[in-house]
Amino acid sequence: MLTLLAIRNIVLIEALDLSFGDGLGVLTGETGAGKSILLDALGLVLGARADSGLVRSGADQASVVATFEFDRLPAAIHTLLVEAEFDLELGEPLIIKRRIKADGGSKAFINDQPVGAALLRELGAMLVELHGQHDDRGLVNPRGHRLLLDRFARADAAGLAAAWNTWRDALSELAAARAAIAQAAADQDLLVAYLAELAALAPVEGEEADLAEARAAMQKGERLSGDLEELRKLWAGSDSALASLRSAGRRLDRIAAEHPLLAEALAALDRSVIEASEAEEKLERAAEALTHDPVRLDLIETRLFELRAAARKHQCQVDDLPHTMRSMRSALDAIEGGEANVGVLEQAAVAAGAAYRTQAEALSKARSEAALRLDMAVADELAPLKLDAARFRTAVTRLPQEQWGAAGIDRVEFLISTNPGADFAPLNKIASGGELSRFILALKVALAEQGGAATIIFDEIDRGVGGAVASAIGERLARLAGQGTGGGGQLLAVTHSPQVAARGGTHYVIAKSSQGTVTRTSVHLLDSAGRQEEIARMLSGAEVTPEARAQANRLLEQV
């Protein structure tokens, strides 16, 4: 709930710090004192459009800080903040700050982390419900009526959403399988021809690299053939250098024992013969490896051309051609075996659809039954609120199948008729401002146990009524404030009615004062004596009479 509100330089408010508790809090004051300014300031931290016109004259910027505290953070708020990557400690307050500059710029923060206006609006709707004379959101908006009725009916809407998703997934899988078969069938002749071509080609992974390496070696051999032949002549035959070295070695061997230097010369000559022999062997092997075979080279180049042409045709790499063949075989196999798989998927989709329809029909029935109970609960609240000629109806209508969805097969809308014999119509199409606020109050009381925002604000719900009706409004506001989670609900009411003001657990008075050319709005929490005096003022007008004070005492004693 809202516990603190700090306002700086908003229109006529220079500096204001307010504390709030649970239960019913009332705000009173003379017309024009600035109650709307207070609500505008709160609206800023709830995501309302930042208007530089709200910045107090002469100030560079304005700011509003609202603190919300919970024994346990509501699940919807917790989910929203987690998705927005906020990490809140257990019991940590939620502090929202909005700052507006006089030049029009604005910034928003949640627990000192910058946030966008969209997140602020979404969070604000969960934190505070504001019902006023021209309310076009909350209970008035038909988009939320189905959810409210489901809560009232305690229906398993989440289970239906899961059944819907299962059905949608089954239909999507079936459609994908059918599309795949249709596409494969359309391409079947082409696939057969392509597969025959590739089967005749018989590509092997890694073949391109091997062929390219062999071709490169042959091309080198062709280029080096002359040099290799000259070298072979130098090393081969009886007149070659190697033959001369060997002959010299044999002669030197016969006389090496005659002198140590001859022995050393022989050893050196032997090493030369060994290394020359190794060189001869490597030359022979190189000649074999670089053998230029024109016929084989032509075959290699032809094979490379065919492989690369096939790869271009199928828009893949040469090494991927075997995989392409397997994919084609799989596509052809899918044509033959796909119908059987489609049959299985069709059965799954039919079963999922039947499960969804069963749950949707059950939910629709629960909604219709709950709608009657809700209509009766609201009807019980109308007469005391001077709406005894009005009728309320929860319309549950079946949607066409193309509009079914995760929320079910129904459209739900709250309708009213304000006069006998008049047609039912949406809330905001028929009711006047005062009637609309009282309808909303009646509906809120009927739905009180079904949850909602942590804080509810009614702005002048008692406009145009008095006496017993105002007393009934006050009684229902107090009852609604006491029906929050754990009995600790919070409701704030801006009121001109002393009967409503007397019901408040806390009472704030809004006043406007002027000093020279400077006008300021202030808000004060009243004590018991202050409450009596303010209610007496509301009863008597400009001059507070003893009779008014006595009547104020009677009102306060009745609650």
Coordinates of C-alpha atoms in Angstrom, one line a residue:
M1 CA 0.0 0.0 0.0
L2 CA 1.0 3.7 -0.3
T3 CA 2.8 4.8 2.8
L4 CA 4.6 8.0 1.8
L5 CA 4.1 10.7 -0.8
A6 CA 6.7 13.5 -1.1
I7 CA 5.9 16.3 -3.5
R8 CA 8.2 19.2 -4.5
N9 CA 7.3 22.2 -6.7
I10 CA 4.1 20.8 -8.3
V11 CA 1.8 23.7 -9.3
L12 CA 0.8 25.3 -6.0
I13 CA 2.6 22.7 -3.8
E14 CA 6.0 23.9 -2.8
A15 CA 7.0 21.0 -0.5
L16 CA 4.7 18.4 1.0
D17 CA 5.3 15.1 2.8
L18 CA 2.4 12.9 3.6
S19 CA 2.2 9.6 5.4
F20 CA -0.7 7.1 4.8
G21 CA -1.9 4.0 6.6
D22 CA -4.3 1.3 5.9
G23 CA -8.1 1.6 6.2
L24 CA -10.1 4.5 4.9
G25 CA -8.4 7.9 4.6
V26 CA -10.4 10.9 3.6
L27 CA -9.3 14.2 2.0
T28 CA -11.4 17.3 2.3
G29 CA -11.1 21.0 1.7
E30 CA -12.9 23.9 0.0
T31 CA -13.5 23.8 -3.7
G32 CA -10.3 25.0 -5.5
A33 CA -8.0 24.2 -2.6
G34 CA -5.9 21.9 -4.7
K35 CA -7.2 18.4 -4.4
S36 CA -6.8 17.8 -8.1
I37 CA -3.1 18.9 -7.8
L38 CA -2.6 16.2 -5.2
L39 CA -4.1 13.5 -7.5
D40 CA -2.1 14.9 -10.5
A41 CA 1.1 14.5 -8.5
L42 CA 0.3 10.9 -7.6
G43 CA -0.6 10.3 -11.2
L44 CA 2.9 11.2 -12.3
V45 CA 4.5 8.4 -10.3
L46 CA 1.9 6.1 -11.7
G47 CA 3.0 6.8 -15.3
A48 CA 0.7 9.7 -16.3
R49 CA 2.0 12.0 -19.1
A50 CA 4.7 14.4 -17.9
D51 CA 3.4 17.9 -18.4
S52 CA 5.9 20.7 -17.8
G53 CA 2.9 22.9 -16.9
L54 CA 2.9 21.0 -13.5
V55 CA 6.2 22.6 -12.6
R56 CA 5.7 25.3 -10.0
S57 CA 6.2 28.8 -11.4
G58 CA 9.8 29.9 -10.8
A59 CA 11.1 26.4 -10.2
D60 CA 13.6 24.6 -12.5
Q61 CA 12.1 21.2 -11.8
A62 CA 9.4 19.3 -9.9
S63 CA 9.5 15.8 -8.3
V64 CA 7.2 13.3 -6.8
V65 CA 8.3 10.3 -4.7
A66 CA 5.8 7.6 -3.7
T67 CA 6.7 4.7 -1.3
F68 CA 4.7 1.5 -1.3
E69 CA 5.2 -1.2 1.3
F70 CA 3.8 -4.7 1.5
D71 CA 4.0 -7.6 3.9
R72 CA 4.3 -9.7 0.9
L73 CA 4.8 -8.3 -2.6
P74 CA 1.7 -9.2 -4.8
A75 CA 2.6 -12.0 -7.3
A76 CA 1.7 -9.9 -10.4
I77 CA 3.9 -7.0 -9.3
H78 CA 6.7 -9.4 -8.4
T79 CA 6.6 -11.0 -11.8
L80 CA 6.6 -7.7 -13.6
L81 CA 9.6 -6.4 -11.7
V82 CA 11.5 -9.7 -12.1
E83 CA 10.9 -9.6 -15.9
A84 CA 12.2 -6.0 -15.8
E85 CA 15.4 -7.3 -14.0
F86 CA 14.7 -5.8 -10.6
D87 CA 16.0 -7.6 -7.6
L88 CA 14.0 -6.8 -4.6
E89 CA 14.8 -8.0 -1.1
L90 CA 12.0 -9.5 1.0
G91 CA 10.2 -6.7 2.8
E92 CA 12.0 -4.0 0.8
P93 CA 9.8 -1.0 0.0
L94 CA 9.0 0.0 -3.5
I95 CA 10.1 3.6 -4.1
I96 CA 9.0 5.3 -7.3
K97 CA 10.3 8.7 -8.2
R98 CA 9.3 11.0 -11.1
R99 CA 11.2 14.2 -12.0
I100 CA 10.0 16.8 -14.5
K101 CA 12.0 19.7 -15.7
A102 CA 10.6 23.1 -16.6
D103 CA 11.8 22.6 -20.2
G104 CA 9.7 19.5 -20.5
G105 CA 12.2 16.7 -19.9
S106 CA 11.3 13.9 -17.4
K107 CA 12.9 10.9 -15.8
A108 CA 11.5 8.1 -13.7
F109 CA 13.1 5.7 -11.2
I110 CA 12.1 2.6 -9.3
N111 CA 14.3 2.1 -6.3
D112 CA 16.9 4.4 -7.9
Q113 CA 16.9 2.4 -11.2
P114 CA 15.9 4.4 -14.3
V115 CA 12.8 3.1 -16.0
G116 CA 10.6 3.9 -19.0
A117 CA 7.1 5.4 -18.8
A118 CA 5.6 2.2 -20.2
L119 CA 6.8 0.1 -17.3
L120 CA 5.7 2.8 -14.9
R121 CA 2.2 2.8 -16.3
E122 CA 1.9 -1.0 -16.1
L123 CA 3.2 -1.0 -12.5
G124 CA 1.1 2.0 -11.6
A125 CA -2.1 0.2 -12.7
M126 CA -1.3 -2.7 -10.3
L127 CA -0.5 -0.4 -7.4
V128 CA -3.3 2.1 -7.5
E129 CA -6.9 2.2 -8.8
L130 CA -8.2 5.7 -9.4
H131 CA -11.9 6.1 -9.9
G132 CA -13.2 9.6 -10.7
Q133 CA -15.9 11.5 -12.5
H134 CA -14.5 10.7 -15.9
D135 CA -13.0 7.3 -15.3
D136 CA -12.4 5.4 -18.6
R137 CA -10.1 2.7 -17.2
G138 CA -10.3 0.1 -14.4
L139 CA -13.8 -1.3 -14.0
V140 CA -15.2 0.8 -16.8
N141 CA -12.9 -0.8 -19.4
P142 CA -14.5 -4.0 -20.8
R143 CA -11.1 -5.5 -21.5
G144 CA -10.8 -6.3 -17.8
H145 CA -14.3 -7.6 -17.1
R146 CA -13.6 -11.2 -18.1
L147 CA -10.7 -11.4 -15.7
L148 CA -12.8 -9.9 -12.8
L149 CA -15.6 -12.4 -13.4
D150 CA -13.1 -15.3 -13.5
R151 CA -11.7 -14.2 -10.2
F152 CA -15.3 -13.9 -8.8
A153 CA -16.1 -17.4 -10.1
R154 CA -12.7 -18.7 -8.8
A155 CA -12.3 -20.3 -12.2
D156 CA -9.2 -22.1 -13.6
A157 CA -8.4 -19.6 -16.4
A158 CA -4.7 -20.6 -16.2
G159 CA -5.6 -24.2 -16.9
L160 CA -7.7 -23.2 -19.9
A161 CA -4.8 -21.1 -21.3
A162 CA -2.5 -24.1 -21.0
A163 CA -5.1 -26.2 -22.9
W164 CA -5.3 -23.5 -25.6
N165 CA -1.5 -23.4 -26.1
T166 CA -1.4 -27.2 -26.3
W167 CA -4.1 -27.1 -29.0
R168 CA -2.4 -24.3 -30.9
D169 CA 1.0 -26.1 -30.8
A170 CA -0.6 -29.4 -32.1
L171 CA -2.3 -27.5 -35.0
S172 CA 1.0 -25.7 -35.8
E173 CA 2.9 -29.0 -35.9
L174 CA 0.2 -30.6 -38.1
A175 CA 0.2 -27.6 -40.5
A176 CA 4.0 -27.7 -40.7
A177 CA 3.9 -31.5 -41.5
R178 CA 1.3 -31.0 -44.2
A179 CA 3.2 -28.1 -45.7
A180 CA 6.4 -30.2 -45.8
I181 CA 4.7 -33.1 -47.5
A182 CA 3.0 -30.8 -50.1
Q183 CA 6.3 -29.1 -50.9
A184 CA 8.1 -32.4 -51.2
A185 CA 5.4 -33.9 -53.4
A186 CA 5.5 -30.8 -55.7
D187 CA 9.3 -31.3 -56.0
Q188 CA 9.3 -35.1 -56.2
D189 CA 10.2 -35.4 -59.9
L190 CA 12.9 -32.9 -59.5
L191 CA 14.2 -34.6 -56.4
V192 CA 14.4 -37.9 -58.1
A193 CA 16.3 -36.4 -61.0
Y194 CA 18.7 -34.6 -58.7
L195 CA 19.3 -37.7 -56.6
A196 CA 20.0 -39.8 -59.7
E197 CA 22.6 -37.3 -60.8
L198 CA 24.3 -37.2 -57.5
A199 CA 24.2 -41.0 -57.1
A200 CA 25.9 -41.4 -60.5
L201 CA 28.5 -38.8 -59.4
A202 CA 29.0 -40.6 -56.0
P203 CA 30.7 -37.7 -54.2
V204 CA 32.8 -38.5 -51.2
E205 CA 33.6 -36.1 -48.4
G206 CA 37.2 -34.9 -48.6
E207 CA 37.5 -36.0 -52.2
E208 CA 37.9 -32.4 -53.6
A209 CA 41.0 -31.7 -51.4
D210 CA 42.6 -35.0 -52.4
L211 CA 42.0 -34.4 -56.1
A212 CA 43.2 -30.8 -55.9
E213 CA 46.4 -32.0 -54.2
A214 CA 47.1 -34.7 -56.8
R215 CA 46.5 -32.3 -59.7
A216 CA 48.8 -29.7 -58.2
A217 CA 51.6 -32.4 -57.8
M218 CA 51.2 -33.4 -61.5
Q219 CA 51.3 -29.9 -62.6
K220 CA 54.5 -29.4 -60.7
G221 CA 55.9 -32.6 -62.3
E222 CA 55.2 -31.3 -65.7
R223 CA 57.0 -28.1 -64.9
L224 CA 60.0 -29.8 -63.3
S225 CA 60.3 -32.7 -65.7
G226 CA 63.3 -31.2 -67.6
D227 CA 65.3 -30.4 -64.4
L228 CA 64.6 -33.8 -63.0
E229 CA 65.8 -35.5 -66.2
E230 CA 69.1 -33.5 -66.2
L231 CA 69.7 -34.4 -62.5
R232 CA 69.0 -38.1 -63.3
K233 CA 71.8 -38.0 -65.9
L234 CA 74.2 -36.5 -63.4
W235 CA 73.6 -39.4 -61.0
A236 CA 73.0 -42.3 -63.2
G237 CA 75.5 -44.4 -65.3
S238 CA 79.2 -45.4 -65.0
D239 CA 80.4 -41.9 -65.8
S240 CA 78.2 -40.2 -63.2
A241 CA 79.6 -38.2 -60.2
L242 CA 78.4 -40.8 -57.8
A243 CA 80.1 -43.7 -59.7
S244 CA 83.3 -41.7 -59.7
L245 CA 83.1 -41.2 -55.9
R246 CA 82.6 -44.9 -55.4
S247 CA 85.5 -45.8 -57.6
A248 CA 87.7 -43.3 -55.8
G249 CA 86.6 -44.8 -52.5
R250 CA 87.6 -48.3 -53.6
R251 CA 91.1 -47.1 -54.6
L252 CA 91.7 -45.1 -51.5
D253 CA 90.6 -48.1 -49.4
R254 CA 93.6 -50.1 -50.7
I255 CA 96.1 -47.6 -49.6
A256 CA 94.4 -46.0 -46.5
A257 CA 96.5 -48.0 -44.1
E258 CA 99.7 -46.4 -45.3
H259 CA 99.1 -43.1 -43.6
P260 CA 96.6 -41.7 -41.0
L261 CA 95.6 -38.9 -43.3
L262 CA 94.7 -41.4 -46.0
A263 CA 92.4 -43.1 -43.5
E264 CA 90.7 -39.8 -42.6
A265 CA 90.3 -39.0 -46.3
L266 CA 88.7 -42.4 -46.8
A267 CA 86.3 -41.8 -43.9
A268 CA 85.3 -38.4 -45.4
L269 CA 84.8 -39.9 -48.8
D270 CA 82.6 -42.7 -47.4
R271 CA 80.4 -40.1 -45.8
S272 CA 80.1 -38.3 -49.1
V273 CA 79.2 -41.5 -50.9
I274 CA 76.5 -42.2 -48.2
E275 CA 74.9 -38.7 -48.5
A276 CA 75.1 -38.8 -52.3
S277 CA 73.3 -42.1 -52.3
E278 CA 70.6 -40.6 -50.0
A279 CA 70.3 -37.7 -52.4
E280 CA 70.0 -40.1 -55.3
E281 CA 67.2 -42.1 -53.6
K282 CA 65.2 -38.9 -52.8
L283 CA 65.5 -37.7 -56.3
E284 CA 64.1 -41.0 -57.5
R285 CA 61.2 -40.8 -55.1
A286 CA 60.5 -37.2 -56.0
A287 CA 60.5 -38.1 -59.7
E288 CA 58.0 -40.9 -59.0
A289 CA 55.8 -38.5 -57.0
L290 CA 55.9 -35.8 -59.6
T291 CA 55.3 -38.1 -62.5
H292 CA 53.3 -36.3 -65.1
D293 CA 50.6 -38.5 -66.5
P294 CA 48.5 -36.4 -69.0
V295 CA 45.7 -39.0 -69.1
R296 CA 45.4 -39.1 -65.3
L297 CA 45.7 -35.3 -65.0
D298 CA 42.8 -34.9 -67.5
L299 CA 40.7 -37.4 -65.5
I300 CA 41.4 -35.5 -62.2
E301 CA 40.5 -32.1 -63.7
T302 CA 37.2 -33.6 -65.2
R303 CA 36.2 -35.0 -61.9
L304 CA 36.9 -31.7 -60.1
F305 CA 34.9 -29.8 -62.7
E306 CA 31.9 -32.2 -62.2
L307 CA 32.0 -32.0 -58.4
R308 CA 32.2 -28.3 -58.3
A309 CA 29.5 -27.9 -60.9
A310 CA 27.2 -30.0 -58.8
A311 CA 28.0 -28.0 -55.7
R312 CA 27.1 -24.8 -57.5
K313 CA 23.9 -26.3 -58.8
H314 CA 22.8 -27.2 -55.2
Q315 CA 24.3 -24.1 -53.6
C316 CA 26.6 -25.9 -51.2
Q317 CA 30.2 -26.8 -50.8
V318 CA 31.6 -29.9 -52.6
D319 CA 32.1 -31.7 -49.2
D320 CA 28.4 -31.1 -48.4
L321 CA 27.2 -33.0 -51.5
P322 CA 26.9 -36.3 -49.6
H323 CA 24.7 -34.5 -47.0
T324 CA 22.6 -33.0 -49.8
M325 CA 22.0 -36.5 -51.1
R326 CA 20.9 -37.7 -47.7
S327 CA 18.5 -34.7 -47.3
M328 CA 17.0 -35.5 -50.7
R329 CA 16.5 -39.2 -49.7
S330 CA 14.9 -38.0 -46.5
A331 CA 12.5 -35.7 -48.4
L332 CA 11.5 -38.5 -50.7
D333 CA 11.0 -40.9 -47.7
A334 CA 8.8 -38.2 -46.1
I335 CA 6.5 -38.3 -49.1
E336 CA 6.0 -42.0 -48.6
G337 CA 5.9 -42.1 -44.8
G338 CA 4.6 -38.6 -44.2
E339 CA 0.9 -39.4 -44.5
A340 CA 1.1 -41.8 -41.6
N341 CA 2.8 -39.2 -39.5
V342 CA 0.2 -36.7 -40.5
G343 CA -2.5 -39.1 -39.3
V344 CA -0.9 -39.3 -35.9
L345 CA -0.6 -35.5 -35.7
E346 CA -4.2 -35.1 -36.8
Q347 CA -5.4 -37.3 -34.0
A348 CA -3.3 -35.3 -31.5
A349 CA -4.7 -32.0 -32.7
V350 CA -8.3 -33.4 -32.5
A351 CA -7.7 -34.6 -29.0
A352 CA -6.1 -31.3 -27.9
G353 CA -9.0 -29.4 -29.5
A354 CA -11.6 -31.6 -27.7
A355 CA -9.7 -31.0 -24.4
Y356 CA -9.8 -27.3 -24.9
R357 CA -13.5 -27.2 -25.8
T358 CA -14.3 -29.3 -22.7
Q359 CA -12.5 -26.9 -20.4
A360 CA -13.8 -23.9 -22.3
E361 CA -17.4 -25.1 -22.0
A362 CA -17.0 -25.7 -18.3
L363 CA -15.5 -22.3 -17.8
S364 CA -18.3 -20.7 -19.8
K365 CA -20.8 -22.4 -17.6
A366 CA -19.0 -21.3 -14.5
R367 CA -18.9 -17.7 -15.8
S368 CA -22.7 -17.7 -16.5
E369 CA -23.4 -19.0 -13.1
A370 CA -21.1 -16.5 -11.4
A371 CA -22.6 -13.7 -13.5
L372 CA -26.0 -14.3 -11.9
R373 CA -24.4 -14.2 -8.4
L374 CA -22.5 -11.1 -9.2
D375 CA -25.6 -9.4 -10.6
M376 CA -27.5 -10.2 -7.4
A377 CA -24.6 -8.9 -5.3
V378 CA -24.4 -5.6 -7.2
A379 CA -28.2 -5.2 -7.1
D380 CA -28.1 -5.4 -3.3
E381 CA -25.8 -2.4 -3.3
L382 CA -27.7 -0.2 -5.7
A383 CA -30.8 0.9 -3.7
P384 CA -28.8 2.3 -0.7
L385 CA -26.7 4.3 -3.2
K386 CA -29.8 6.0 -4.7
L387 CA -29.6 3.8 -7.8
D388 CA -32.8 1.8 -7.0
A389 CA -34.2 2.3 -10.5
A390 CA -31.0 1.0 -12.1
R391 CA -30.2 -2.5 -13.1
F392 CA -26.9 -4.2 -13.5
R393 CA -26.1 -7.2 -15.7
T394 CA -23.0 -9.2 -16.5
A395 CA -23.3 -10.1 -20.1
V396 CA -21.6 -13.4 -21.0
T397 CA -21.8 -14.0 -24.8
R398 CA -20.3 -16.7 -27.0
L399 CA -17.6 -15.7 -29.4
P400 CA -17.4 -17.0 -32.9
Q401 CA -14.8 -19.8 -33.2
E402 CA -12.3 -17.6 -35.0
Q403 CA -12.1 -15.4 -31.9
W404 CA -11.6 -18.2 -29.3
G405 CA -8.4 -17.9 -27.4
A406 CA -6.4 -18.6 -24.3
A407 CA -9.1 -16.7 -22.2
G408 CA -11.9 -18.9 -23.5
I409 CA -14.9 -18.7 -25.8
D410 CA -16.8 -15.9 -24.1
R411 CA -17.0 -12.1 -24.2
V412 CA -17.8 -10.6 -20.8
E413 CA -19.0 -7.1 -20.3
F414 CA -20.6 -5.2 -17.4
L415 CA -23.8 -3.5 -18.5
I416 CA -26.3 -1.1 -16.8
S417 CA -29.7 0.3 -17.3
T418 CA -30.4 3.5 -15.3
N419 CA -34.1 3.8 -16.0
P420 CA -37.0 1.3 -16.0
G421 CA -37.5 -0.1 -19.5
A422 CA -34.2 1.4 -20.8
D423 CA -31.9 -0.9 -22.7
F424 CA -28.7 -2.2 -21.1
A425 CA -25.5 -0.5 -22.3
P426 CA -21.8 -0.2 -21.2
L427 CA -21.1 1.6 -18.0
N428 CA -19.6 4.7 -19.4
K429 CA -22.2 5.1 -22.2
I430 CA -25.2 5.7 -19.9
A431 CA -24.2 6.6 -16.4
S432 CA -23.5 10.2 -15.4
G433 CA -20.4 11.1 -13.5
G434 CA -21.9 10.6 -10.1
E435 CA -23.9 7.5 -11.1
L436 CA -20.8 6.0 -12.6
S437 CA -18.8 6.4 -9.4
R438 CA -21.6 4.9 -7.4
F439 CA -21.9 2.0 -9.8
I440 CA -18.2 1.4 -9.5
L441 CA -18.4 1.5 -5.7
A442 CA -21.2 -1.1 -5.8
L443 CA -19.2 -3.3 -8.1
K444 CA -16.0 -2.9 -6.1
V445 CA -17.9 -3.9 -2.9
A446 CA -19.4 -7.0 -4.7
L447 CA -15.9 -7.9 -6.0
A448 CA -14.0 -6.9 -2.8
E449 CA -12.6 -10.4 -2.1
Q450 CA -11.3 -10.9 -5.6
G451 CA -8.3 -8.7 -5.2
G452 CA -7.1 -5.7 -7.3
A453 CA -4.7 -2.8 -6.8
A454 CA -3.1 -2.3 -3.4
T455 CA -4.6 1.2 -3.1
I456 CA -8.0 2.4 -4.3
I457 CA -8.8 6.1 -4.7
F458 CA -12.3 7.5 -5.2
D459 CA -12.4 11.1 -6.4
E460 CA -15.6 12.9 -5.3
I461 CA -17.7 9.7 -5.5
D462 CA -20.4 11.5 -3.4
R463 CA -20.9 14.5 -5.8
G464 CA -24.5 15.5 -6.0
V465 CA -25.8 13.3 -3.2
G466 CA -26.3 13.8 0.5
G467 CA -28.0 12.6 3.6
A468 CA -28.7 8.8 3.7
V469 CA -27.1 8.2 0.3
A470 CA -23.9 9.9 1.4
S471 CA -24.0 7.9 4.6
A472 CA -24.4 4.7 2.6
I473 CA -21.4 5.6 0.4
G474 CA -19.3 6.2 3.5
E475 CA -20.3 3.0 5.1
R476 CA -19.4 1.1 1.9
L477 CA -16.1 2.8 1.5
A478 CA -15.2 1.9 5.1
R479 CA -16.3 -1.7 4.5
L480 CA -14.3 -1.9 1.2
A481 CA -11.2 -0.5 3.0
G482 CA -11.4 -3.2 5.6
Q483 CA -11.7 -6.1 3.1
G484 CA -8.2 -5.9 1.7
T485 CA -5.7 -8.7 2.0
G486 CA -5.5 -9.7 5.6
G487 CA -8.1 -7.0 6.5
G488 CA -5.5 -4.3 5.8
G489 CA -6.9 -2.7 2.7
Q490 CA -6.2 0.9 1.8
L491 CA -8.8 3.3 0.3
L492 CA -8.5 7.1 -0.1
A493 CA -11.5 9.2 -0.8
V494 CA -11.6 12.8 -1.9
T495 CA -15.0 14.0 -0.6
H496 CA -17.2 17.0 0.0
S497 CA -19.6 15.0 2.1
P498 CA -19.5 15.2 5.9
Q499 CA -21.1 11.7 6.2
V500 CA -18.3 10.2 4.2
A501 CA -15.6 12.2 5.9
A502 CA -16.9 11.0 9.3
R503 CA -16.2 7.4 8.2
G504 CA -12.5 8.0 7.7
G505 CA -9.9 6.3 9.9
T506 CA -7.6 9.2 9.0
H507 CA -8.6 12.7 7.8
Y508 CA -6.5 15.1 5.7
V509 CA -7.5 18.6 5.0
I510 CA -6.3 20.4 1.9
A511 CA -6.0 24.2 2.1
K512 CA -4.9 27.0 -0.1
S513 CA -3.2 30.2 1.3
S514 CA -1.8 33.3 -0.2
Q515 CA 1.0 35.7 0.9
G516 CA 1.2 38.6 -1.4
T517 CA 1.4 37.2 -5.0
V518 CA 2.5 33.7 -3.8
T519 CA -0.2 31.1 -3.5
R520 CA 0.5 27.7 -1.8
T521 CA -1.5 24.5 -1.3
S522 CA -0.9 22.5 1.9
V523 CA -2.2 19.2 3.3
H524 CA -2.5 18.5 7.0
L525 CA -3.4 15.4 9.0
L526 CA -6.2 16.3 11.5
D527 CA -6.5 15.2 15.1
S528 CA -9.8 14.5 16.7
A529 CA -10.6 18.1 17.4
G530 CA -9.5 19.1 13.9
R531 CA -11.7 16.5 12.4
Q532 CA -14.7 17.8 14.4
E533 CA -14.1 21.3 13.2
E534 CA -13.6 20.3 9.6
I535 CA -16.7 18.2 9.5
A536 CA -18.6 21.0 11.1
R537 CA -17.4 23.4 8.4
M538 CA -18.5 21.0 5.8
L539 CA -22.0 20.9 7.4
S540 CA -22.4 24.7 7.9
G541 CA -20.4 26.4 5.2
A542 CA -18.4 29.6 5.8
E543 CA -19.4 30.1 9.5
V544 CA -19.0 27.1 11.8
T545 CA -22.0 27.2 14.2
P546 CA -22.4 25.3 17.5
E547 CA -25.2 23.4 15.9
A548 CA -22.8 22.3 13.2
R549 CA -20.3 21.1 15.8
A550 CA -22.9 19.2 17.6
Q551 CA -24.0 17.5 14.3
A552 CA -20.4 16.8 13.5
N553 CA -20.0 15.1 16.9
R554 CA -23.1 12.9 16.2
L555 CA -21.7 11.8 12.9
L556 CA -18.4 10.9 14.4
E557 CA -20.0 9.0 17.3
Q558 CA -22.1 7.0 14.8
V559 CA -19.1 5.4 13.1

